[in-house]
């Protein structure tokens, strides 16, 4: 049994900021939260600044990190960006992917992220030949998260076709198991660990034939596992779905049992009013990725309408144009302001809940994302004395975190009671920038 005490100079407790909070931790879980503690108790680790629950990155493609900045040259669309992405995917091996993901997940820890949902579809060798271990790529990601000190939900992704009624293209052969049943058999071999959970994903309605959607949904239902799906990210996909099936992607997914309270639609950008009502009425979640959606010129999704309809909101950094969940939270509100030309659609507290408790829940970690007894001891501390955050009173710490701070202001990250980032330095990966540069260079060589 391991015990410890963290003293939080200021803590966001879900509704307000409380000064002087002592958090008792036993075996990675919070056992007591004591307020009114003016100074660190003997033996406590002091976290100075504003401490919030650990952030949850609900949607990640770790290898997209290689594209940062390189895809900002010239112009194009989502579809031209996708060609650049495929060229990176073609060069990944399990060893290279492990090194890259370890560095990317370490970057996430430095940004205050304590759990990631990895939307994983790079299963096989180029050309589609399985590795000796058919889950070598997934295992590389799970091990990378462990070495970077964060938790992972591996959302093992079914990806079978290039479009409605079309076989995989050459770049996509390594994504495909051939059938949903073969996908289910392969990913059933994956084992959960203390830091890792196994979920499922439908890449998109264009990538999984309609008659095989139920197989993926059933696999997730039997295991009570999270199920994620890229949904209505592009108008072209919506149009193709209507031509092929006479209905929208959301309706197609509902008709095959994919929607529901353990399902999260990623993006949910181009929806009809009926789609919004359908997603909300089934309790299906919405994961917004504003920095990627704006980078790819995808559009602004109807987040406020989705939440009013009953869809819980979470956040992800997706293609990792930047890794900053505070920016994702800020962008959710600011995008809605641009659309509506009114201000104040979510409070800072609501935006932080999307980045913490609701994000962890979307990944199957229902016991994380709050600072209260019984929760996993995940803590993220944001400086209140940087050039971005200095000035406002600590009682406005939530507003400061969401609307002024960036990932660069994260000072401490604690995962299950373990101090993974201390004073802005990663304790397990000693030189994260060098690790990132080396991993990216290996892919470009």
Coordinates of C-alpha atoms in Angstrom, one line a residue, residues 90-359:
X90 CA 3.1 3.9 -44.9
X91 CA 6.5 4.2 -43.1
X92 CA 5.5 3.2 -39.6
X93 CA 6.8 0.0 -38.0
X94 CA 6.0 -1.2 -34.5
X95 CA 9.3 0.0 -33.2
X96 CA 9.2 3.4 -34.9
X97 CA 5.6 3.8 -33.8
X98 CA 6.5 2.9 -30.2
X99 CA 9.2 5.6 -30.1
X100 CA 7.0 8.2 -31.7
X101 CA 3.9 7.5 -29.5
X102 CA 6.1 7.5 -26.4
X103 CA 7.3 11.0 -27.2
X104 CA 3.8 12.2 -28.2
X105 CA 2.2 10.8 -25.0
X106 CA 5.0 12.5 -23.0
X107 CA 4.1 15.8 -24.7
X108 CA 0.5 15.1 -23.6
X109 CA 1.6 14.6 -20.0
X110 CA 3.5 17.9 -20.2
X111 CA 0.2 19.5 -21.3
X112 CA -1.6 18.1 -18.2
X113 CA -3.2 15.1 -20.0
X114 CA -3.6 12.0 -17.9
X115 CA -5.5 9.8 -20.2
X116 CA -5.8 9.5 -24.0
X117 CA -8.2 7.8 -26.4
X118 CA -6.1 6.4 -29.2
X119 CA -8.2 5.9 -32.3
X120 CA -6.0 3.1 -33.7
X121 CA -6.3 1.7 -37.2
X122 CA -2.7 1.0 -38.2
X123 CA -2.9 -2.7 -37.6
X124 CA -0.8 -4.5 -40.2
X125 CA 2.3 -4.2 -42.3
X126 CA 2.2 -2.2 -45.5
X127 CA 0.2 -4.3 -48.0
X128 CA -2.0 -5.7 -45.3
X129 CA 0.2 -8.7 -44.2
X130 CA -0.3 -9.3 -40.4
X131 CA 2.7 -9.0 -38.2
X132 CA 3.8 -12.2 -36.3
X133 CA 1.9 -10.6 -33.4
X134 CA -1.3 -9.4 -35.1
X135 CA -1.6 -6.7 -32.5
X136 CA 2.0 -5.5 -32.6
X137 CA 1.1 -2.0 -33.4
X138 CA -1.6 -1.7 -30.7
X139 CA 0.8 -3.2 -28.1
X140 CA 3.4 -0.6 -29.1
X141 CA 0.9 2.1 -28.3
X142 CA -0.1 0.6 -25.0
X143 CA 3.6 0.2 -23.9
X144 CA 4.3 3.8 -25.1
X145 CA 1.6 5.2 -22.8
X146 CA 3.0 3.2 -19.9
X147 CA 6.5 4.6 -20.5
X148 CA 5.1 8.1 -20.8
X149 CA 3.2 7.7 -17.5
X150 CA -0.4 8.2 -18.8
X151 CA -3.4 5.9 -19.2
X152 CA -4.7 4.9 -22.6
X153 CA -8.0 3.6 -24.0
X154 CA -7.0 1.8 -27.2
X155 CA -9.9 2.3 -29.5
X156 CA -9.1 -0.5 -31.8
X157 CA -10.7 0.6 -35.1
X158 CA -12.5 -1.4 -37.8
X159 CA -11.6 -0.1 -41.2
X160 CA -12.6 -2.2 -44.2
X161 CA -13.3 -0.1 -47.3
X162 CA -12.2 3.1 -49.0
X163 CA -15.8 4.2 -49.6
X164 CA -19.3 2.9 -50.0
X165 CA -19.0 -0.4 -51.8
X166 CA -15.3 0.2 -52.6
X167 CA -12.4 -2.1 -51.5
X168 CA -9.4 -0.5 -49.6
X169 CA -7.0 1.5 -51.6
X170 CA -3.3 0.6 -51.5
X171 CA -2.6 2.9 -48.6
X172 CA -5.5 1.5 -46.6
X173 CA -4.6 -2.2 -46.9
X174 CA -2.7 -2.2 -43.6
X175 CA -5.8 -0.8 -41.9
X176 CA -8.1 -3.7 -42.9
X177 CA -8.8 -7.0 -41.3
X178 CA -11.0 -8.0 -44.3
X179 CA -14.2 -8.4 -42.3
X180 CA -15.6 -7.1 -39.1
X181 CA -15.6 -10.6 -37.7
X182 CA -11.9 -10.9 -38.4
X183 CA -11.4 -7.5 -36.7
X184 CA -13.3 -8.7 -33.7
X185 CA -11.2 -11.9 -33.4
X186 CA -8.0 -10.0 -33.6
X187 CA -8.8 -7.3 -31.1
X188 CA -10.4 -9.8 -28.7
X189 CA -6.8 -11.0 -28.0
X190 CA -5.8 -7.6 -26.6
X191 CA -5.7 -7.5 -22.8
X192 CA -6.5 -4.7 -20.5
X193 CA -3.9 -3.5 -17.9
X194 CA -3.9 -1.2 -15.0
X195 CA -3.2 1.8 -17.3
X196 CA -4.9 0.5 -20.4
X197 CA -8.4 -0.3 -21.5
X198 CA -9.6 -1.7 -24.8
X199 CA -12.4 0.0 -26.7
X200 CA -13.7 -0.2 -30.2
X201 CA -14.1 2.2 -33.1
X202 CA -15.9 2.3 -36.4
X203 CA -13.6 4.4 -38.5
X204 CA -16.6 5.9 -40.4
X205 CA -19.7 4.9 -42.3
X206 CA -17.6 5.0 -45.5
X207 CA -15.0 2.6 -44.1
X208 CA -17.3 -0.1 -42.5
X209 CA -20.0 -1.6 -44.7
X210 CA -23.5 -1.2 -43.3
X211 CA -24.1 -4.9 -42.9
X212 CA -20.9 -5.2 -40.7
X213 CA -21.6 -2.3 -38.3
X214 CA -23.6 -4.4 -36.0
X215 CA -20.7 -6.8 -35.5
X216 CA -18.6 -3.9 -34.1
X217 CA -21.4 -2.6 -32.0
X218 CA -22.1 -6.1 -30.5
X219 CA -18.4 -6.6 -29.7
X220 CA -18.4 -3.3 -27.7
X221 CA -21.8 -4.1 -26.1
X222 CA -20.7 -7.5 -24.9
X223 CA -17.7 -6.0 -23.1
X224 CA -19.4 -2.8 -22.0
X225 CA -16.5 -1.0 -23.8
X226 CA -16.4 2.5 -25.3
X227 CA -17.3 2.7 -29.0
X228 CA -16.2 5.7 -31.0
X229 CA -16.8 6.7 -34.6
X230 CA -15.9 9.6 -36.9
X231 CA -19.3 11.0 -37.7
X232 CA -20.2 13.6 -40.4
X233 CA -16.8 15.3 -40.5
X234 CA -17.2 16.1 -44.1
X235 CA -20.2 17.1 -46.3
X236 CA -18.9 14.8 -49.0
X237 CA -19.2 11.8 -46.8
X238 CA -22.8 12.8 -45.9
X239 CA -23.7 13.1 -49.6
X240 CA -22.1 9.7 -50.4
X241 CA -24.0 8.1 -47.6
X242 CA -27.3 9.4 -48.8
X243 CA -26.6 8.2 -52.3
X244 CA -25.6 4.7 -51.0
X245 CA -28.2 4.3 -48.3
X246 CA -30.8 7.0 -48.6
X247 CA -30.1 8.3 -45.1
X248 CA -27.6 10.3 -43.1
X249 CA -24.6 8.7 -41.4
X250 CA -26.2 9.3 -38.0
X251 CA -29.4 7.6 -39.0
X252 CA -27.4 4.7 -40.6
X253 CA -25.5 4.2 -37.4
X254 CA -28.7 4.3 -35.3
X255 CA -30.4 1.7 -37.6
X256 CA -27.5 -0.7 -37.0
X257 CA -27.3 -0.3 -33.2
X258 CA -24.1 1.8 -33.1
X259 CA -25.5 4.8 -31.2
X260 CA -26.0 4.8 -27.4
X261 CA -24.6 6.1 -24.1
X262 CA -21.2 4.3 -24.5
X263 CA -20.8 5.6 -28.0
X264 CA -19.0 8.8 -28.9
X265 CA -19.3 10.5 -32.3
X266 CA -16.1 12.3 -33.1
X267 CA -16.6 15.7 -34.8
X268 CA -20.4 15.5 -35.4
X269 CA -19.8 18.6 -37.6
X270 CA -22.3 18.5 -40.5
X271 CA -25.6 17.3 -38.9
X272 CA -29.3 17.8 -39.7
X273 CA -31.7 18.8 -37.0
X274 CA -32.9 15.2 -37.0
X275 CA -29.4 14.0 -36.6
X276 CA -28.9 16.2 -33.5
X277 CA -32.1 15.0 -31.9
X278 CA -31.2 11.4 -32.7
X279 CA -27.7 11.7 -31.2
X280 CA -29.0 13.4 -28.1
X281 CA -32.0 11.1 -27.5
X282 CA -29.7 8.0 -27.5
X283 CA -27.2 9.6 -25.1
X284 CA -24.5 9.4 -27.7
X285 CA -21.5 11.6 -26.8
X286 CA -19.8 14.2 -29.0
X287 CA -16.0 14.6 -29.1
X288 CA -15.1 18.0 -30.5
X289 CA -11.5 18.6 -31.8
X290 CA -11.6 22.3 -32.6
X291 CA -7.9 22.8 -33.4
X292 CA -8.0 20.0 -35.9
X293 CA -11.4 20.9 -37.3
X294 CA -10.2 24.5 -38.0
X295 CA -6.8 23.3 -39.3
X296 CA -8.5 21.0 -41.8
X297 CA -11.2 23.6 -42.7
X298 CA -13.8 21.1 -41.6
X299 CA -16.3 23.6 -40.2
X300 CA -17.8 24.4 -36.8
X301 CA -20.0 21.7 -35.3
X302 CA -23.3 22.4 -33.5
X303 CA -21.9 21.7 -30.1
X304 CA -24.4 23.8 -28.1
X305 CA -27.4 22.2 -29.9
X306 CA -26.0 18.8 -29.3
X307 CA -25.5 19.3 -25.6
X308 CA -29.0 20.7 -25.3
X309 CA -30.3 17.6 -27.0
X310 CA -28.6 15.4 -24.5
X311 CA -25.2 14.6 -25.9
X312 CA -22.3 14.8 -23.4
X313 CA -19.3 16.8 -24.8
X314 CA -15.7 15.8 -24.6
X315 CA -12.5 17.1 -26.3
X316 CA -9.6 15.8 -28.3
X317 CA -6.5 17.0 -30.0
X318 CA -7.0 14.6 -33.0
X319 CA -4.2 15.4 -35.5
X320 CA -2.1 17.2 -32.9
X321 CA -1.7 20.4 -34.9
X322 CA -1.2 21.5 -31.2
X323 CA -1.6 19.4 -28.1
X324 CA -3.4 21.7 -25.7
X325 CA -6.7 20.7 -24.1
X326 CA -7.1 24.2 -22.6
X327 CA -7.1 25.6 -26.2
X328 CA -9.6 22.9 -27.3
X329 CA -11.9 24.0 -24.4
X330 CA -11.5 27.7 -25.2
X331 CA -12.1 27.1 -28.9
X332 CA -15.3 25.3 -28.3
X333 CA -16.8 28.4 -26.7
X334 CA -15.1 30.9 -29.1
X335 CA -16.2 28.9 -32.2
X336 CA -19.8 29.1 -30.9
X337 CA -19.4 32.8 -30.4
X338 CA -18.3 33.2 -34.0
X339 CA -21.2 31.2 -35.3
X340 CA -23.9 32.9 -33.1
X341 CA -22.4 36.3 -32.6
X342 CA -23.3 36.1 -28.9
X343 CA -21.0 35.3 -25.9
X344 CA -21.1 33.0 -23.0
X345 CA -22.5 29.6 -24.2
X346 CA -20.6 27.6 -21.6
X347 CA -19.2 28.6 -18.2
X348 CA -15.5 28.0 -17.6
X349 CA -16.6 25.2 -15.2
X350 CA -18.6 23.5 -18.0
X351 CA -15.7 23.7 -20.4
X352 CA -13.4 22.2 -17.8
X353 CA -15.9 19.3 -17.2
X354 CA -15.7 18.5 -20.9
X355 CA -12.0 18.4 -20.7
X356 CA -11.9 16.3 -17.5
X357 CA -14.8 14.2 -16.1
X358 CA -16.8 13.9 -19.3
X359 CA -13.7 13.1 -21.4

